[in-house]
Structure formats: C-alpha cells, structure tokens
Coordinates of C-alpha atoms and ligand atoms in Angstrom, one line a residue:
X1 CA 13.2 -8.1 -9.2
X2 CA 10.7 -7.7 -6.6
X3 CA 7.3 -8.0 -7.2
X4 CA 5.2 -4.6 -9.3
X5 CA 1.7 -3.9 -7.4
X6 CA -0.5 -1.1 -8.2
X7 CA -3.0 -0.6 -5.0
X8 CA -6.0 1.5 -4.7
X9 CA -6.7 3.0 -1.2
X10 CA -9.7 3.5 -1.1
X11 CA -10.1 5.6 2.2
X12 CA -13.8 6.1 3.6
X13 CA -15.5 6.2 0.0
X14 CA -17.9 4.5 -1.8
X15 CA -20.8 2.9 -0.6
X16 CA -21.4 -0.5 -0.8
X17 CA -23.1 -0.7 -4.2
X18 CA -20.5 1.8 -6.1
X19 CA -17.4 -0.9 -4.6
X20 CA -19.2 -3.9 -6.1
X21 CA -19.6 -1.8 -9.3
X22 CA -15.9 -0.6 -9.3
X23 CA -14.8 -4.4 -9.3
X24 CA -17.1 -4.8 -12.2
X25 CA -16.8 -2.4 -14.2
X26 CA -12.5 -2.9 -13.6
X27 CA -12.8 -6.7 -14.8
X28 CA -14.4 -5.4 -18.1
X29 CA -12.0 -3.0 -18.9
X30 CA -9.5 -5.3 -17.8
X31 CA -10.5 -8.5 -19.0
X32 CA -6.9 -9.6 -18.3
X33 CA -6.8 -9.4 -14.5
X34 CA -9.3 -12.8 -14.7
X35 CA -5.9 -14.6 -15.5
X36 CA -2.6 -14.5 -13.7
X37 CA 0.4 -12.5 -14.3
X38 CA 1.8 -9.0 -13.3
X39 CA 1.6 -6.4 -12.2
X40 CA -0.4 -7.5 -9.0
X41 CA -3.6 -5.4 -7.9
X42 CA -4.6 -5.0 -4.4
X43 CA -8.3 -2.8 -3.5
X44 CA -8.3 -1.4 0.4
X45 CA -11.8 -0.9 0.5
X46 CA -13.4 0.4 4.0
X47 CA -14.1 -2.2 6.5
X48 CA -18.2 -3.1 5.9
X49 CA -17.4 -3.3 2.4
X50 CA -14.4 -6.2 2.5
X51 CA -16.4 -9.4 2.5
X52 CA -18.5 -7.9 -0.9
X53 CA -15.7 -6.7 -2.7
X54 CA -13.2 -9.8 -2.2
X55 CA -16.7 -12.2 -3.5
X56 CA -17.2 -9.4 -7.1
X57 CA -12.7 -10.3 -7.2
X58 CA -12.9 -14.1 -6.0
X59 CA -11.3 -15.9 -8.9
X60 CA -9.3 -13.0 -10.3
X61 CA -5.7 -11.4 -9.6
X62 CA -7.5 -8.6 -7.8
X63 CA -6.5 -9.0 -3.9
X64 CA -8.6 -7.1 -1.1
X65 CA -6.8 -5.6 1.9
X66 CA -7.8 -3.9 5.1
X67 CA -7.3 -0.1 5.9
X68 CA -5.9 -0.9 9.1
X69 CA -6.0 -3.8 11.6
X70 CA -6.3 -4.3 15.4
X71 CA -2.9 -5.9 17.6
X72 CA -5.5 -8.8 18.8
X73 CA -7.1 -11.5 17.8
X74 CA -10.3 -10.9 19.5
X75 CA -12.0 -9.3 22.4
X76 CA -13.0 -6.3 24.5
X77 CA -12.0 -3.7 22.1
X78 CA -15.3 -1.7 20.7
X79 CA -15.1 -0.6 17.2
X80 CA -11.8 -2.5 16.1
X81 CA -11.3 -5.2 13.5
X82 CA -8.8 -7.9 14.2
X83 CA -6.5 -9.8 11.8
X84 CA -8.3 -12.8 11.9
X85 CA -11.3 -11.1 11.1
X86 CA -10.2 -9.3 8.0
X87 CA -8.5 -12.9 6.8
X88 CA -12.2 -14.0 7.5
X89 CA -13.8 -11.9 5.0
X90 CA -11.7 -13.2 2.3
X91 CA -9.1 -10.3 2.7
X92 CA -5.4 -11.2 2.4
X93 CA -3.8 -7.7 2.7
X94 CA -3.7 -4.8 5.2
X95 CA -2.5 -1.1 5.1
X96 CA -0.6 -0.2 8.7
X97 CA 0.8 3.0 9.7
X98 CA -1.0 4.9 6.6
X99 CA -0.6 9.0 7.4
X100 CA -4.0 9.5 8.2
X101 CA -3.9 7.1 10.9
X102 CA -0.5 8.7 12.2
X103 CA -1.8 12.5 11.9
X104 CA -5.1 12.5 12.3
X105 CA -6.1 9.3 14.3
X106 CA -3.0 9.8 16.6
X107 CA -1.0 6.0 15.6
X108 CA 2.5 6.2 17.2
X109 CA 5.2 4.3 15.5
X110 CA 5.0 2.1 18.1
X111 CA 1.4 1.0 18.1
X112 CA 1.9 0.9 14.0
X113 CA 4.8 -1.9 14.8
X114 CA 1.9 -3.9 17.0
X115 CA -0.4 -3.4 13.8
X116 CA 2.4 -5.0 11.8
X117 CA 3.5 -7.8 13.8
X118 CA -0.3 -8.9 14.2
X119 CA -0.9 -8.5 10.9
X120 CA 1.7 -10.5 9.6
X121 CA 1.4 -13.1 13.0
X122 CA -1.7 -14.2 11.3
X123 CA -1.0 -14.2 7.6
X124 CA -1.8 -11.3 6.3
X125 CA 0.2 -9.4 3.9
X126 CA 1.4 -5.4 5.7
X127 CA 1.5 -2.7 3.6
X128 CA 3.6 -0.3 5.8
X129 CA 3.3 3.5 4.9
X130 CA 6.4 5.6 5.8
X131 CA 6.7 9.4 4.9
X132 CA 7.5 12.9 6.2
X133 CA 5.6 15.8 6.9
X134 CA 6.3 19.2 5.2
X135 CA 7.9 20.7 8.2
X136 CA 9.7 17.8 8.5
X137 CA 10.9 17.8 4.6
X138 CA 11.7 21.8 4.9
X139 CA 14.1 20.5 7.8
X140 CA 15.5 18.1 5.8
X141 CA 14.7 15.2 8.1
X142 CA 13.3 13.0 6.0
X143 CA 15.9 10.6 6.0
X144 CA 16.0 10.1 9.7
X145 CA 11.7 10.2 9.5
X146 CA 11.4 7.5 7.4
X147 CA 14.2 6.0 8.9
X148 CA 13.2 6.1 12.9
X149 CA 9.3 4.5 11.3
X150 CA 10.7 1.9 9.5
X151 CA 13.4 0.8 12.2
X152 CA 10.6 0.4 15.1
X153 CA 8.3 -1.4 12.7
X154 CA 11.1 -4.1 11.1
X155 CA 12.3 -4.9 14.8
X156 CA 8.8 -6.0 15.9
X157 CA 8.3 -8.4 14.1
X158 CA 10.8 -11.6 13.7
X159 CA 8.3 -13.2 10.8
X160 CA 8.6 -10.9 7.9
X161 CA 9.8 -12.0 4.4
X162 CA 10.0 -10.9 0.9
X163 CA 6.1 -12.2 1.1
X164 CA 4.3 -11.0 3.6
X165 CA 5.4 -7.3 3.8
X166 CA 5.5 -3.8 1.5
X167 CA 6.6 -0.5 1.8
X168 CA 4.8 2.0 0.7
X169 CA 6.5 6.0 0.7
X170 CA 3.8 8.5 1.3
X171 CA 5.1 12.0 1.9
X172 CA 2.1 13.3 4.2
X173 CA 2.8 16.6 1.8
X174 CA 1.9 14.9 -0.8
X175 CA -1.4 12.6 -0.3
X176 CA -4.6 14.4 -1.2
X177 CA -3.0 17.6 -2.2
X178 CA -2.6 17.1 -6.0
X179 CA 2.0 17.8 -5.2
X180 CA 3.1 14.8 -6.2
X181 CA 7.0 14.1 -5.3
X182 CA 9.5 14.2 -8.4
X183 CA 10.6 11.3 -9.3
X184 CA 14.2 12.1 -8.0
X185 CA 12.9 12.9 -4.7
X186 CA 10.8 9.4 -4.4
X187 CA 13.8 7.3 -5.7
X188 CA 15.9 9.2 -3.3
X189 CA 13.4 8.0 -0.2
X190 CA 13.1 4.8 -2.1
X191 CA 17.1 4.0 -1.8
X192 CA 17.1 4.9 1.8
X193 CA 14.1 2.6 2.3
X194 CA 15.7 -0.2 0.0
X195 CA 19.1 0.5 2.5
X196 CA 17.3 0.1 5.5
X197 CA 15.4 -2.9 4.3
X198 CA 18.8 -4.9 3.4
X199 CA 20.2 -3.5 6.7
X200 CA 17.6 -4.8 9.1
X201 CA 16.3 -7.9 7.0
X202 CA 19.3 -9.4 4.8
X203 CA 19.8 -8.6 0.9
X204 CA 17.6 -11.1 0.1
X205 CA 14.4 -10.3 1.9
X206 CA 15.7 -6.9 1.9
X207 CA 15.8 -6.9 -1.7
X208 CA 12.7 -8.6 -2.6
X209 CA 10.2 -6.6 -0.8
X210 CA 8.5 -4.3 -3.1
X211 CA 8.3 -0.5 -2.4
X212 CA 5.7 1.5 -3.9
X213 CA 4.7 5.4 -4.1
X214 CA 1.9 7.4 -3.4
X215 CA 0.7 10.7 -3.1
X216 CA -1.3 12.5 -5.9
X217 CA -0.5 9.6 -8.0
X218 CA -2.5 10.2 -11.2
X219 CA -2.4 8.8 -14.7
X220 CA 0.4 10.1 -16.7
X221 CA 2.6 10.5 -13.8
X222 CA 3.1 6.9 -13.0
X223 CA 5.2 5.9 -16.3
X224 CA 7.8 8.5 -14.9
X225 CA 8.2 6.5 -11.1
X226 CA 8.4 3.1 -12.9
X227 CA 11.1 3.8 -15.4
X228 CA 14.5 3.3 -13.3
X229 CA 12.9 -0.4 -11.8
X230 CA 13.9 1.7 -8.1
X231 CA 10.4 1.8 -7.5
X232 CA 8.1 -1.0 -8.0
X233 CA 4.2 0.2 -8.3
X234 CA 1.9 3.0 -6.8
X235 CA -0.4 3.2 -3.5
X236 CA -3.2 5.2 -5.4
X237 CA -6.4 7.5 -3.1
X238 CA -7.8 10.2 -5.2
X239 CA -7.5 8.3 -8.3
X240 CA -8.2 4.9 -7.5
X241 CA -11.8 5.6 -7.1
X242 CA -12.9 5.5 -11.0
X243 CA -12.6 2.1 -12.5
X244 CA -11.4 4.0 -16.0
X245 CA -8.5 5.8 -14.3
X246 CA -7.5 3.1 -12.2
X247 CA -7.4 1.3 -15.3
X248 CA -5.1 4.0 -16.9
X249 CA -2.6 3.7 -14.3
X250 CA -2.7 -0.4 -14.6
X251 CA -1.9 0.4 -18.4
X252 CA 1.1 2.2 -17.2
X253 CA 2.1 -0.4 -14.4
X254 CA 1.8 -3.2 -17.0
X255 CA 3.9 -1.1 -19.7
X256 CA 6.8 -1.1 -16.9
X257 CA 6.3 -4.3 -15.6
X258 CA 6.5 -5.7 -19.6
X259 CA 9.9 -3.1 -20.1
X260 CA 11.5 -4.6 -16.9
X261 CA 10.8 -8.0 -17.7
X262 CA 12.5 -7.9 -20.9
X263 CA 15.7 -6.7 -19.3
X264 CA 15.4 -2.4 -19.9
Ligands
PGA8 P1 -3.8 10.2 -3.0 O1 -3.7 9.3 -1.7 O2 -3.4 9.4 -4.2 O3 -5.2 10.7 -3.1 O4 -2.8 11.3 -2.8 C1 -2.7 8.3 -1.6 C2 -2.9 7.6 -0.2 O5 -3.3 8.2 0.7 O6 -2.5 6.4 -0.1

C-alpha cells in the first residue's frame, strides 16, 4: 500500500510570521504529528519562508518542500533556487510541473522533466503535478494529457523509486475554482496514472509511488477520494492555509489511512 500524504501548497501566501504561526498553531491541534506514524504531512511554503518553517516542524512528522526548483546546482541564473539549496534550508521535498508554473509561468513538459531529474539527482523528494485543461477535458484528451506529461518526465530521470517521487493529478479546471473533480473522474485519471507508472517504472516502484489529488480540495470532500485506497492523500491550495481546516482534512486522511490499514 503506498504511502497516504496530505500536502498543503501553499502558493505565494503568508508572510513570514503567519507560516511560523500555521506550524504552531497545527502542532497544537495536532499534538500527534510530534510522533511518527501516517498519514505523512508535507507544507510547500514560498521560497524566503523554507528555512523558518522546516526549524517551527524540526523534530515532527511535518516535511517542508519547495514550490519549484532550478535544473542546476548553482550559478549564473538570477532569481532561481537550486536543489541543493532547498536541501540546504532543511527542505526535503519539491513540487515540479505544478499548473501554475505550466500555464502561467510558461514550464514545458520538457523543462518540468529537467526540474525532476535535478530534483531527485540531489535527494530531494518530486512531487510531479499532471492534469488537463478544460478544453482539453471537453476534448476528451485527458488520457493522452496526462499521459504525454508523465511519459517525458519518467524517462528523464533513471534514479526514481517508490521513495523519492509522487504524483500528484491536478485538473487545471479544477485548482482555485471551487469544481472539484468527482471522485469517479479522479480515480479514473488515477488508474491511468497508476498504468503508466507500472508501465514505465516496474509494478513495484510502479506500485508504491503514491498519487494524490488536488483541486478545490476542502474538508468534507476528502473522505469521499480516500475510500476505494485508488488514491492515496490530497495536494491542498485554498484550504491549506488555515491551521483548523488543514487539520480537518488530516482528520479525514488519518480516518482512511486507520480503515486501509485494517484491511477495508
Ligand atoms: P486548490 O489548489 O486546493 O486551491 O484548488 C490546489 C493546488 O493548486 O495544488
């Protein structure tokens, strides 16, 4: 059973006293994430912010990742952030090919694979975002989207395992607008993802790596993405950003995580 992570993405929020406070405020309410266990929690807070939030989580089961990373290690290259940095600030996660950075910051599927490979190359965990557009959904190409961005980013790399990578389905449709997918249609995605995976990695990496949701996840919905096992945890934006609702959906995640770990 592959590992259940609930992730908040945070996006360009917070400032830097309101992310210190989140982790607070989350370990009180959550008392629980000082120890270890399941399901794992990852924060993506904006770059200046890493270094504080991965010292308020140091000693907890609350990872920090990256919102995106840089294909070097260092250099002329104004205004990026390179693996090695990010692992430097106490960071052990990054997001790569996340839609905003496809549709509005203009990553191609292949610069995405480059994110990837770095990111993995120097030991960070990728959390790889696949998902269609609406056009792209009403043309019932879906499939073959998610397919073509998860083919070019599995073949760039030759180091990925069941530990080091994630997938995470994000129909663009879907993130920031409050339409959710159904749970058919993400367990749908989340089979052709889960086929691809075996295909180009082996059934057992293929089967290991977790795949989560996102888009308009809110509490309440998550229960109803869990319940199968198909899908394995939620990439939360909107409402990651309030310690109490984040804590909601890691209520939810933990229900699941207990039901599937008991065999139903
Ligand atoms: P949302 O964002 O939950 O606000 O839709 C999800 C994401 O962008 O990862």
């Amino acid at each position: 059973m592959p590992e259940m992570i609930l992730a908040a993405n945070w996006k360009m929020h917070h400032t830097l006293d309101k992310a210190r406070g989140f982790v607070r405020e989350l370990l009180q309410q959550l008392a629980e994430l000082r120890k270890p266990g399941e399901p794992s929690v990852v924060i993506f807070p904006a770059f200046p912010h890493l270094a504080a939030v991965a010292e308020e989580a140091e000693g907890t089961r609350i990872q920090i990742g990256a919102q995106d990373c840089y294909i070097r290690e260092e250099g002329a290259f104004t205004g990026e952030v390179s693996p090695t940095q990010i692992a430097d600030t106490g960071a052990s996660c990054v997001l790569v090919g996340h839609s905003e950075r496809r549709h509005i910051l203009g990553d191609s599927d292949e610069l995405v694979a480059q994110k990837l490979t770095a990111a993995i190359a120097h030991g960070l965990r990728a959390f790889l975002c696949v998902g269609e557009t609406e056009d792209e959904r009403a043309s019932e190409s879906s499939r073959s989207v998610v397919e073509a961005q998860l083919e070019s980013a599995l073949t760039a790399s030759d180091e990925i395992t069941a530990g080091n990578l994630v997938i995470a389905y994000e129909p663009v449709w879907a993130i920031g607008t409050g339409r959710h997918a159904t749970v058919a249609d993400a367990e749908e995605m989340t089979a052709v993802i889960r086929a691809k995976l075996i295909q180009r990695l082996g059934a057992q990496s293929g089967q290991e790596i977790p795949i989560l949701y996102g888009g308009s996840v809110k509490p309440g919905l998550l229960a109803g993405y869990l319940a199968s096992g198909l899908i394995q945890g939620a990439l939360v934006g909107g409402a990651s950003l309030k310690a109490s609702s984040f804590a909601s959906l890691y209520g939810e995640m933990k229900t699941a995580a207990q039901g599937a770990g008991s065999g139903q």
